[in-house]
Amino acid sequence: MKNINLIKKLKKRGLIKNITNEKQLIKKIKNKNIKLYCGFDPTAESLHLGHLIPIICLKHFQKYGHTPIIIIGGATSLIGDPTLKKKERKKISKKQINQYTKKLKIQINKILKNEINNKNLNIINNYTWFKNKKIINFLIKVGKHFSINNMINKDFIKKRIKNIKHGISFTEFSYNLLQSYDFYKLNKKHNVILQIGGADQWGNMISGIELIKKINKKKTFALTVPLLTKSNGEKFGKSKKQNIWLDEKKTSPYKFYQFWMNINDKEIYNLLKIFTFMKISKIKLLIKKKNKNEKKNMGQLILAKKITTMIHGKQNTKTAENITKILFHKKIKNITEKDLKELKKGGIPYIKIKNNENINLTKILIKTKLSKSKTQARKIIISNAIMINNKKQKNTEHKINESEKLFNQYTIIKKGKKKHFMIIWQ
């Protein structure tokens, strides 16, 4: 797949924010396959939606024969990246980092498995080269190439220095050196010439390029992906309460699928370009048909199916699709016991309540966390926003009766148009 202007393709898809020496990089990757890398610090037990964009970018390079390498920041996560942080993050123990590292490796491997040539993805922990590094040697070899003047002029460093309450520790200040050393080490040992990362990593990436130039005397490149925002400028990928995680235990495949199904029409075109590998011409045609009302939510359906399959596999996606059909398109009278078991298995939130428990609808809403208080729960019920098995219920004191227990065991509570909760009676 030589002579493809991959950079131009990625730009059209909205996957590039900044890039160094663009013309030279285009020339490099047109004529031969390169090695590139992206780093992830294991500061949580799962990656979230924001991490998915650089991974998608790596998949595009992989598709055209280039070799991605992943760095897991076992060492850098002990330090903590100060970029965009108002204060120093809580320190994570080595034990936790090791646990998180194992989980992240599984996630990344699953997404980036190479279906083209069956090569195993190279995932390296940067702790392997930092664990025995002597501070004196490191400062002599690496530290002398970093100007304090330049470092303190970085915007986020300036803000932290001005923050009298929190400031910035030398530990955090040194993060830039460690990330730069990662790039240097990969360039020297694996001939990696391109680093990919989020837009917030631009400064660290440039430092890595400069370090390689000074020590290895080689030309390297950096490419950042954009911070994904909605058309109104809000950060994309976070709900009001939590991240959209890639781990199915933290965000179920059904909830993940529903996140994409609920995307605003204004966002669909850009998200299909960024998160799928559909040809742009096909995406444009899809949007054109959508505007003619041929099928109202076709864009959301394609987006949800493709991304959920990429992250959670075909079977989990099929389950999420089935649950969606049951909850939104199937009449209660047509729901089978198998369907209800599928809901429970597939990730719809549920609670167990004893049959003899004397509990009214107001208390149920609090127990299911569909409401925070009795007052709020009553307002929601009175406003006609609650349905029991698809029938509206306005009585705040209503108690679930036997006829509302499907197969003597299940009750589906719906709040508004999209929030569902299941009660399993015992």
Short mmCIF file of C-alpha atoms in Angstrom, two decimals:
data_model
loop_
_atom_site.label_atom_id
_atom_site.label_comp_id
_atom_site.label_asym_id
_atom_site.label_seq_id
_atom_site.Cartn_x
_atom_site.Cartn_y
_atom_site.Cartn_z
CA MET A 1 0.00 0.00 0.00
CA LYS A 2 2.84 2.35 -0.86
CA ASN A 3 2.39 5.82 -2.36
CA ILE A 4 -0.68 6.49 -0.23
CA ASN A 5 -0.74 9.95 1.34
CA LEU A 6 -1.87 8.65 4.72
CA ILE A 7 -1.35 12.00 6.44
CA LYS A 8 -3.74 13.65 3.98
CA LYS A 9 -6.29 10.89 4.64
CA LEU A 10 -5.99 11.31 8.42
CA LYS A 11 -6.39 15.08 8.10
CA LYS A 12 -9.58 14.65 6.10
CA ARG A 13 -10.92 12.39 8.82
CA GLY A 14 -10.18 15.00 11.50
CA LEU A 15 -7.58 12.81 13.20
CA ILE A 16 -4.67 15.28 13.18
CA LYS A 17 -4.35 18.37 15.36
CA ASN A 18 -0.62 19.16 15.05
CA ILE A 19 2.21 17.60 13.11
CA THR A 20 5.94 18.29 12.79
CA ASN A 21 7.69 18.52 9.41
CA GLU A 22 4.62 17.31 7.56
CA LYS A 23 6.14 17.17 4.06
CA GLN A 24 9.12 15.14 5.24
CA LEU A 25 6.92 12.71 7.16
CA ILE A 26 4.62 12.24 4.14
CA LYS A 27 7.68 11.43 2.03
CA LYS A 28 8.98 8.97 4.64
CA ILE A 29 5.79 6.96 4.99
CA LYS A 30 5.06 7.00 1.26
CA ASN A 31 8.27 5.18 0.43
CA LYS A 32 8.62 2.71 3.29
CA ASN A 33 6.90 1.30 6.36
CA ILE A 34 7.85 2.96 9.63
CA LYS A 35 7.62 2.22 13.34
CA LEU A 36 5.60 4.57 15.51
CA TYR A 37 4.45 4.61 19.12
CA CYS A 38 1.90 5.92 21.56
CA GLY A 39 2.13 5.88 25.34
CA PHE A 40 -0.50 5.27 28.02
CA ASP A 41 0.03 5.73 31.74
CA PRO A 42 -1.75 3.04 33.81
CA THR A 43 -3.40 5.47 36.26
CA ALA A 44 -6.74 3.63 36.16
CA GLU A 45 -7.89 0.05 35.61
CA SER A 46 -9.32 0.92 32.20
CA LEU A 47 -8.84 3.21 29.25
CA HIS A 48 -11.73 5.55 28.48
CA LEU A 49 -13.17 7.05 25.31
CA GLY A 50 -10.57 9.84 25.14
CA HIS A 51 -7.83 7.20 24.73
CA LEU A 52 -9.59 5.64 21.78
CA ILE A 53 -8.73 8.39 19.27
CA PRO A 54 -4.93 7.86 19.25
CA ILE A 55 -5.55 4.10 19.11
CA ILE A 56 -7.78 4.58 16.05
CA CYS A 57 -5.00 6.66 14.51
CA LEU A 58 -2.52 3.82 15.16
CA LYS A 59 -4.95 1.39 13.49
CA HIS A 60 -4.90 3.52 10.33
CA PHE A 61 -1.09 3.33 10.23
CA GLN A 62 -1.26 -0.40 10.95
CA LYS A 63 -3.73 -0.87 8.08
CA TYR A 64 -1.15 0.55 5.67
CA GLY A 65 1.65 -1.72 6.85
CA HIS A 66 3.32 0.45 9.50
CA THR A 67 4.24 -1.03 12.87
CA PRO A 68 2.76 0.46 16.05
CA ILE A 69 4.43 0.02 19.43
CA ILE A 70 2.67 0.74 22.70
CA ILE A 71 4.43 2.10 25.77
CA ILE A 72 2.77 1.45 29.11
CA GLY A 73 4.05 4.05 31.55
CA GLY A 74 4.85 1.89 34.57
CA ALA A 75 7.53 4.43 35.54
CA THR A 76 5.91 7.67 34.35
CA SER A 77 2.66 6.85 36.16
CA LEU A 78 4.62 6.77 39.43
CA ILE A 79 5.58 10.39 38.70
CA GLY A 80 2.25 11.65 37.31
CA ASP A 81 1.84 13.82 34.22
CA PRO A 82 1.22 17.44 35.36
CA THR A 83 -0.19 18.48 31.96
CA LEU A 84 -3.63 20.12 32.38
CA LYS A 85 -3.61 19.26 36.10
CA LYS A 86 -4.35 22.01 38.62
CA LYS A 87 -2.59 20.12 41.39
CA GLU A 88 -0.46 17.03 41.87
CA ARG A 89 -2.42 13.83 41.35
CA LYS A 90 -2.67 11.26 44.14
CA LYS A 91 0.22 8.86 44.07
CA ILE A 92 -0.54 5.32 42.95
CA SER A 93 1.22 2.33 44.50
CA LYS A 94 3.44 0.03 42.41
CA LYS A 95 1.04 -2.83 43.17
CA GLN A 96 -1.91 -0.88 41.72
CA ILE A 97 0.11 0.20 38.69
CA ASN A 98 1.05 -3.43 37.99
CA GLN A 99 -2.61 -4.45 38.20
CA TYR A 100 -3.70 -1.60 35.93
CA THR A 101 -0.88 -2.41 33.48
CA LYS A 102 -2.09 -5.99 33.01
CA LYS A 103 -5.64 -4.80 32.30
CA LEU A 104 -4.55 -2.07 29.87
CA LYS A 105 -2.39 -4.54 27.94
CA ILE A 106 -5.39 -6.83 27.42
CA GLN A 107 -7.58 -3.91 26.28
CA ILE A 108 -5.04 -2.46 23.85
CA ASN A 109 -4.11 -5.87 22.44
CA LYS A 110 -7.76 -6.59 21.76
CA ILE A 111 -8.29 -3.34 19.83
CA LEU A 112 -4.98 -3.32 17.95
CA LYS A 113 -4.66 -7.02 17.15
CA ASN A 114 -3.11 -7.19 13.72
CA GLU A 115 -5.55 -8.97 11.43
CA ILE A 116 -3.39 -8.19 8.38
CA ASN A 117 -0.19 -10.15 9.07
CA ASN A 118 -0.90 -11.83 12.43
CA LYS A 119 2.06 -10.12 14.08
CA ASN A 120 1.84 -9.69 17.83
CA LEU A 121 1.60 -6.12 19.03
CA ASN A 122 4.75 -4.97 20.81
CA ILE A 123 3.73 -3.55 24.21
CA ILE A 124 6.61 -2.31 26.36
CA ASN A 125 6.59 -1.10 29.96
CA ASN A 126 8.92 1.90 30.37
CA TYR A 127 9.65 0.74 33.92
CA THR A 128 12.02 -1.82 32.34
CA TRP A 129 14.55 0.88 31.41
CA PHE A 130 13.94 3.23 34.33
CA LYS A 131 14.01 0.74 37.23
CA ASN A 132 17.81 0.44 37.29
CA LYS A 133 18.59 3.91 35.96
CA LYS A 134 21.07 5.79 38.16
CA ILE A 135 20.05 9.38 38.78
CA ILE A 136 23.56 10.83 38.28
CA ASN A 137 24.02 9.07 34.94
CA PHE A 138 20.52 10.10 33.84
CA LEU A 139 21.07 13.76 34.64
CA ILE A 140 24.45 13.79 32.90
CA LYS A 141 23.15 12.06 29.78
CA VAL A 142 19.63 13.49 29.53
CA GLY A 143 19.15 16.37 31.96
CA LYS A 144 21.88 18.52 30.45
CA HIS A 145 19.89 18.76 27.20
CA PHE A 146 16.88 20.40 28.88
CA SER A 147 16.76 24.15 29.41
CA ILE A 148 14.95 25.22 32.59
CA ASN A 149 14.17 28.51 30.84
CA ASN A 150 12.26 26.68 28.11
CA MET A 151 10.54 24.31 30.51
CA ILE A 152 9.12 26.99 32.80
CA ASN A 153 7.75 28.84 29.77
CA LYS A 154 5.30 26.04 29.01
CA ASP A 155 1.76 27.31 29.68
CA PHE A 156 0.74 24.60 32.13
CA ILE A 157 4.00 25.00 34.09
CA LYS A 158 3.45 28.77 34.30
CA LYS A 159 -0.06 28.24 35.66
CA ARG A 160 1.13 25.78 38.27
CA ILE A 161 3.97 28.04 39.39
CA LYS A 162 1.48 30.90 39.85
CA ASN A 163 -0.76 28.61 41.90
CA ILE A 164 0.46 29.54 45.41
CA LYS A 165 -1.55 26.78 47.11
CA HIS A 166 -0.37 23.83 45.00
CA GLY A 167 2.58 24.93 42.84
CA ILE A 168 4.50 22.16 41.11
CA SER A 169 6.92 19.67 42.63
CA PHE A 170 10.28 18.75 41.11
CA THR A 171 8.88 15.23 40.71
CA GLU A 172 6.15 16.43 38.34
CA PHE A 173 8.54 18.89 36.70
CA SER A 174 10.77 15.96 35.70
CA TYR A 175 7.95 14.15 33.83
CA ASN A 176 8.94 15.90 30.60
CA LEU A 177 12.42 14.33 30.80
CA LEU A 178 11.05 10.82 31.34
CA GLN A 179 8.62 10.92 28.43
CA SER A 180 11.30 12.36 26.17
CA TYR A 181 13.64 9.55 27.20
CA ASP A 182 10.97 7.01 26.18
CA PHE A 183 11.03 8.34 22.61
CA TYR A 184 14.84 8.43 22.62
CA LYS A 185 15.02 4.83 23.86
CA LEU A 186 12.51 3.57 21.28
CA ASN A 187 14.30 5.41 18.48
CA LYS A 188 17.65 3.94 19.46
CA LYS A 189 16.50 0.37 20.11
CA HIS A 190 13.54 -0.07 17.72
CA ASN A 191 14.11 2.70 15.13
CA VAL A 192 10.77 4.36 16.03
CA ILE A 193 10.54 7.68 14.18
CA LEU A 194 7.01 8.90 15.01
CA GLN A 195 5.19 9.53 18.28
CA ILE A 196 1.40 9.85 18.40
CA GLY A 197 -0.44 11.38 21.34
CA GLY A 198 -3.17 13.68 22.55
CA ALA A 199 -3.02 17.40 21.80
CA ASP A 200 -2.07 18.08 25.44
CA GLN A 201 1.18 16.11 24.93
CA TRP A 202 2.60 18.35 22.20
CA GLY A 203 5.23 19.98 24.43
CA ASN A 204 6.50 16.65 25.79
CA MET A 205 6.65 15.22 22.27
CA ILE A 206 8.68 18.14 20.91
CA SER A 207 11.12 17.69 23.80
CA GLY A 208 11.54 14.04 22.77
CA ILE A 209 12.30 15.03 19.19
CA GLU A 210 14.93 17.53 20.37
CA LEU A 211 16.54 14.96 22.69
CA ILE A 212 16.85 12.40 19.87
CA LYS A 213 18.31 15.06 17.59
CA LYS A 214 20.96 15.96 20.19
CA ILE A 215 21.94 12.43 21.26
CA ASN A 216 21.06 10.09 18.36
CA LYS A 217 21.54 12.72 15.64
CA LYS A 218 18.36 11.47 13.93
CA LYS A 219 15.24 13.09 12.51
CA THR A 220 11.98 12.11 14.20
CA PHE A 221 8.38 13.30 14.08
CA ALA A 222 5.35 13.95 16.26
CA LEU A 223 1.65 13.90 15.50
CA THR A 224 -1.16 14.82 17.89
CA VAL A 225 -4.81 13.88 17.66
CA PRO A 226 -7.43 16.46 18.66
CA LEU A 227 -9.20 16.65 21.97
CA LEU A 228 -12.66 15.61 20.90
CA THR A 229 -15.36 18.13 21.65
CA LYS A 230 -19.03 18.45 20.78
CA SER A 231 -20.33 21.11 18.41
CA ASN A 232 -21.14 23.27 21.47
CA GLY A 233 -17.52 23.06 22.69
CA GLU A 234 -18.12 20.62 25.56
CA LYS A 235 -15.64 17.80 26.15
CA PHE A 236 -16.83 14.65 24.41
CA GLY A 237 -16.88 11.22 26.01
CA LYS A 238 -17.87 12.13 29.54
CA SER A 239 -21.34 12.04 30.92
CA LYS A 240 -22.25 14.41 33.74
CA LYS A 241 -21.23 11.80 36.27
CA GLN A 242 -18.61 9.56 34.73
CA ASN A 243 -16.33 8.57 31.87
CA ILE A 244 -17.33 6.16 29.16
CA TRP A 245 -14.87 3.35 29.91
CA LEU A 246 -13.62 0.66 27.55
CA ASP A 247 -13.77 -2.01 30.28
CA GLU A 248 -17.14 -3.76 30.17
CA LYS A 249 -17.19 -4.05 33.98
CA LYS A 250 -17.06 -0.27 34.29
CA THR A 251 -19.27 0.59 31.30
CA SER A 252 -21.37 -2.35 30.12
CA PRO A 253 -21.47 -3.13 26.36
CA TYR A 254 -25.16 -2.18 26.40
CA LYS A 255 -24.45 1.19 28.04
CA PHE A 256 -21.50 1.72 25.68
CA TYR A 257 -23.73 0.91 22.68
CA GLN A 258 -26.45 3.25 23.95
CA PHE A 259 -23.94 6.09 24.35
CA TRP A 260 -23.39 6.06 20.58
CA MET A 261 -27.07 5.53 19.81
CA ASN A 262 -27.85 8.74 21.72
CA ILE A 263 -25.37 10.90 19.82
CA ASN A 264 -26.83 14.16 18.51
CA ASP A 265 -27.40 14.28 14.74
CA LYS A 266 -25.03 17.27 14.49
CA GLU A 267 -22.11 15.10 15.71
CA ILE A 268 -22.68 12.02 13.55
CA TYR A 269 -20.71 13.02 10.42
CA ASN A 270 -17.52 13.89 12.34
CA LEU A 271 -17.74 10.88 14.64
CA LEU A 272 -18.18 8.44 11.76
CA LYS A 273 -15.07 9.96 10.14
CA ILE A 274 -13.03 9.72 13.33
CA PHE A 275 -14.15 6.44 14.88
CA THR A 276 -14.86 4.24 11.85
CA PHE A 277 -13.00 3.21 8.72
CA MET A 278 -15.91 3.92 6.37
CA LYS A 279 -15.01 5.82 3.22
CA ILE A 280 -15.82 9.51 3.57
CA SER A 281 -17.82 9.36 0.34
CA LYS A 282 -20.06 6.68 1.92
CA ILE A 283 -20.45 8.73 5.10
CA LYS A 284 -21.51 11.77 3.06
CA LEU A 285 -24.04 9.65 1.18
CA LEU A 286 -25.39 8.30 4.47
CA ILE A 287 -25.83 11.81 5.87
CA LYS A 288 -27.51 12.92 2.65
CA LYS A 289 -30.03 10.06 2.94
CA LYS A 290 -30.51 10.82 6.61
CA ASN A 291 -31.40 14.43 5.78
CA LYS A 292 -34.06 13.09 3.43
CA ASN A 293 -35.46 11.09 6.37
CA GLU A 294 -34.95 7.75 4.65
CA LYS A 295 -33.90 6.26 7.98
CA LYS A 296 -33.75 8.60 10.91
CA ASN A 297 -31.03 7.02 13.08
CA MET A 298 -29.01 5.04 10.52
CA GLY A 299 -25.82 7.00 11.36
CA GLN A 300 -26.16 6.21 15.06
CA LEU A 301 -26.85 2.53 14.32
CA ILE A 302 -23.72 2.18 12.19
CA LEU A 303 -21.58 4.14 14.67
CA ALA A 304 -22.82 2.14 17.66
CA LYS A 305 -22.38 -1.22 15.94
CA LYS A 306 -18.90 -0.56 14.55
CA ILE A 307 -17.38 0.93 17.70
CA THR A 308 -18.99 -1.55 20.11
CA THR A 309 -17.77 -4.43 17.93
CA MET A 310 -14.26 -2.97 17.92
CA ILE A 311 -14.17 -2.67 21.72
CA HIS A 312 -16.43 -5.48 22.95
CA GLY A 313 -16.62 -7.96 20.09
CA LYS A 314 -19.46 -9.25 17.89
CA GLN A 315 -21.32 -11.25 20.54
CA ASN A 316 -21.52 -8.40 23.06
CA THR A 317 -22.62 -6.05 20.29
CA LYS A 318 -25.35 -8.47 19.22
CA THR A 319 -26.54 -8.66 22.84
CA ALA A 320 -26.59 -4.85 23.09
CA GLU A 321 -28.60 -4.66 19.86
CA ASN A 322 -31.08 -7.26 21.16
CA ILE A 323 -31.54 -5.38 24.45
CA THR A 324 -32.15 -2.16 22.52
CA LYS A 325 -34.83 -3.88 20.43
CA ILE A 326 -36.46 -5.35 23.55
CA LEU A 327 -36.52 -2.05 25.47
CA PHE A 328 -37.35 0.38 22.69
CA HIS A 329 -39.16 -1.56 19.99
CA LYS A 330 -40.86 -4.55 21.55
CA LYS A 331 -44.28 -4.47 23.18
CA ILE A 332 -44.34 -5.73 26.76
CA LYS A 333 -46.85 -8.43 25.88
CA ASN A 334 -44.37 -9.85 23.34
CA ILE A 335 -41.39 -9.94 25.73
CA THR A 336 -40.26 -13.47 26.62
CA GLU A 337 -38.57 -14.71 29.77
CA LYS A 338 -35.46 -15.29 27.67
CA ASP A 339 -35.52 -11.59 26.69
CA LEU A 340 -35.63 -10.55 30.34
CA LYS A 341 -32.71 -12.80 31.23
CA GLU A 342 -30.85 -11.23 28.30
CA LEU A 343 -31.47 -7.78 29.78
CA LYS A 344 -29.95 -8.83 33.07
CA LYS A 345 -26.98 -10.54 31.45
CA GLY A 346 -26.39 -7.75 28.94
CA GLY A 347 -25.81 -4.89 31.34
CA ILE A 348 -29.12 -3.13 32.02
CA PRO A 349 -28.96 -1.80 35.62
CA TYR A 350 -31.01 -3.88 38.06
CA ILE A 351 -31.65 -4.39 41.76
CA LYS A 352 -33.10 -7.28 43.71
CA ILE A 353 -36.07 -6.67 46.02
CA LYS A 354 -37.81 -9.18 48.27
CA ASN A 355 -41.43 -9.91 47.41
CA ASN A 356 -42.55 -9.17 50.94
CA GLU A 357 -40.80 -5.80 51.09
CA ASN A 358 -43.34 -3.04 51.57
CA ILE A 359 -41.95 -0.46 49.15
CA ASN A 360 -43.68 2.19 47.04
CA LEU A 361 -42.66 3.72 43.71
CA THR A 362 -41.06 6.78 45.34
CA LYS A 363 -38.71 4.58 47.37
CA ILE A 364 -38.00 2.39 44.36
CA LEU A 365 -36.75 5.40 42.38
CA ILE A 366 -34.34 6.25 45.19
CA LYS A 367 -33.23 2.64 45.56
CA THR A 368 -32.57 2.35 41.81
CA LYS A 369 -30.77 5.72 41.88
CA LEU A 370 -33.17 7.12 39.30
CA SER A 371 -33.74 9.84 41.87
CA LYS A 372 -31.65 11.36 44.67
CA SER A 373 -34.42 12.21 47.12
CA LYS A 374 -38.08 11.61 47.95
CA THR A 375 -39.01 15.14 46.86
CA GLN A 376 -37.28 14.72 43.50
CA ALA A 377 -38.78 11.24 43.05
CA ARG A 378 -42.32 12.53 43.66
CA LYS A 379 -41.81 15.38 41.17
CA ILE A 380 -40.59 12.93 38.53
CA ILE A 381 -43.57 10.62 39.06
CA ILE A 382 -46.16 13.44 39.08
CA SER A 383 -44.64 14.90 35.90
CA ASN A 384 -45.60 11.71 34.03
CA ALA A 385 -41.98 10.69 33.46
CA ILE A 386 -42.14 7.19 34.95
CA MET A 387 -43.39 4.05 33.25
CA ILE A 388 -43.83 0.59 34.73
CA ASN A 389 -43.63 -2.05 32.00
CA ASN A 390 -44.31 0.73 29.45
CA LYS A 391 -47.41 2.01 31.28
CA LYS A 392 -47.30 5.48 32.84
CA GLN A 393 -47.72 5.69 36.58
CA LYS A 394 -48.47 9.02 38.35
CA ASN A 395 -49.21 7.70 41.83
CA THR A 396 -46.23 8.39 44.09
CA GLU A 397 -47.45 5.79 46.62
CA HIS A 398 -48.02 3.07 44.04
CA LYS A 399 -46.74 -0.38 44.98
CA ILE A 400 -45.81 -2.92 42.35
CA ASN A 401 -48.60 -5.49 42.12
CA GLU A 402 -48.43 -9.10 40.98
CA SER A 403 -49.69 -8.26 37.47
CA GLU A 404 -46.68 -5.93 37.06
CA LYS A 405 -44.21 -8.73 37.81
CA LEU A 406 -43.41 -10.27 34.44
CA PHE A 407 -43.09 -14.05 34.79
CA ASN A 408 -43.57 -13.42 38.54
CA GLN A 409 -40.04 -12.05 38.73
CA TYR A 410 -39.26 -8.98 36.59
CA THR A 411 -40.45 -5.36 36.45
CA ILE A 412 -39.06 -2.77 34.02
CA ILE A 413 -38.99 0.84 35.23
CA LYS A 414 -38.46 3.54 32.62
CA LYS A 415 -37.57 7.16 33.37
CA GLY A 416 -38.09 9.57 30.51
CA LYS A 417 -37.30 8.24 27.06
CA LYS A 418 -33.98 6.49 27.60
CA LYS A 419 -33.29 5.41 31.19
CA HIS A 420 -34.26 1.86 32.07
CA PHE A 421 -33.94 -0.11 35.26
CA MET A 422 -35.02 -3.62 36.10
CA ILE A 423 -36.34 -5.00 39.38
CA ILE A 424 -35.81 -8.68 40.06
CA TRP A 425 -38.25 -9.88 42.68
CA GLN A 426 -37.16 -12.57 45.10
#
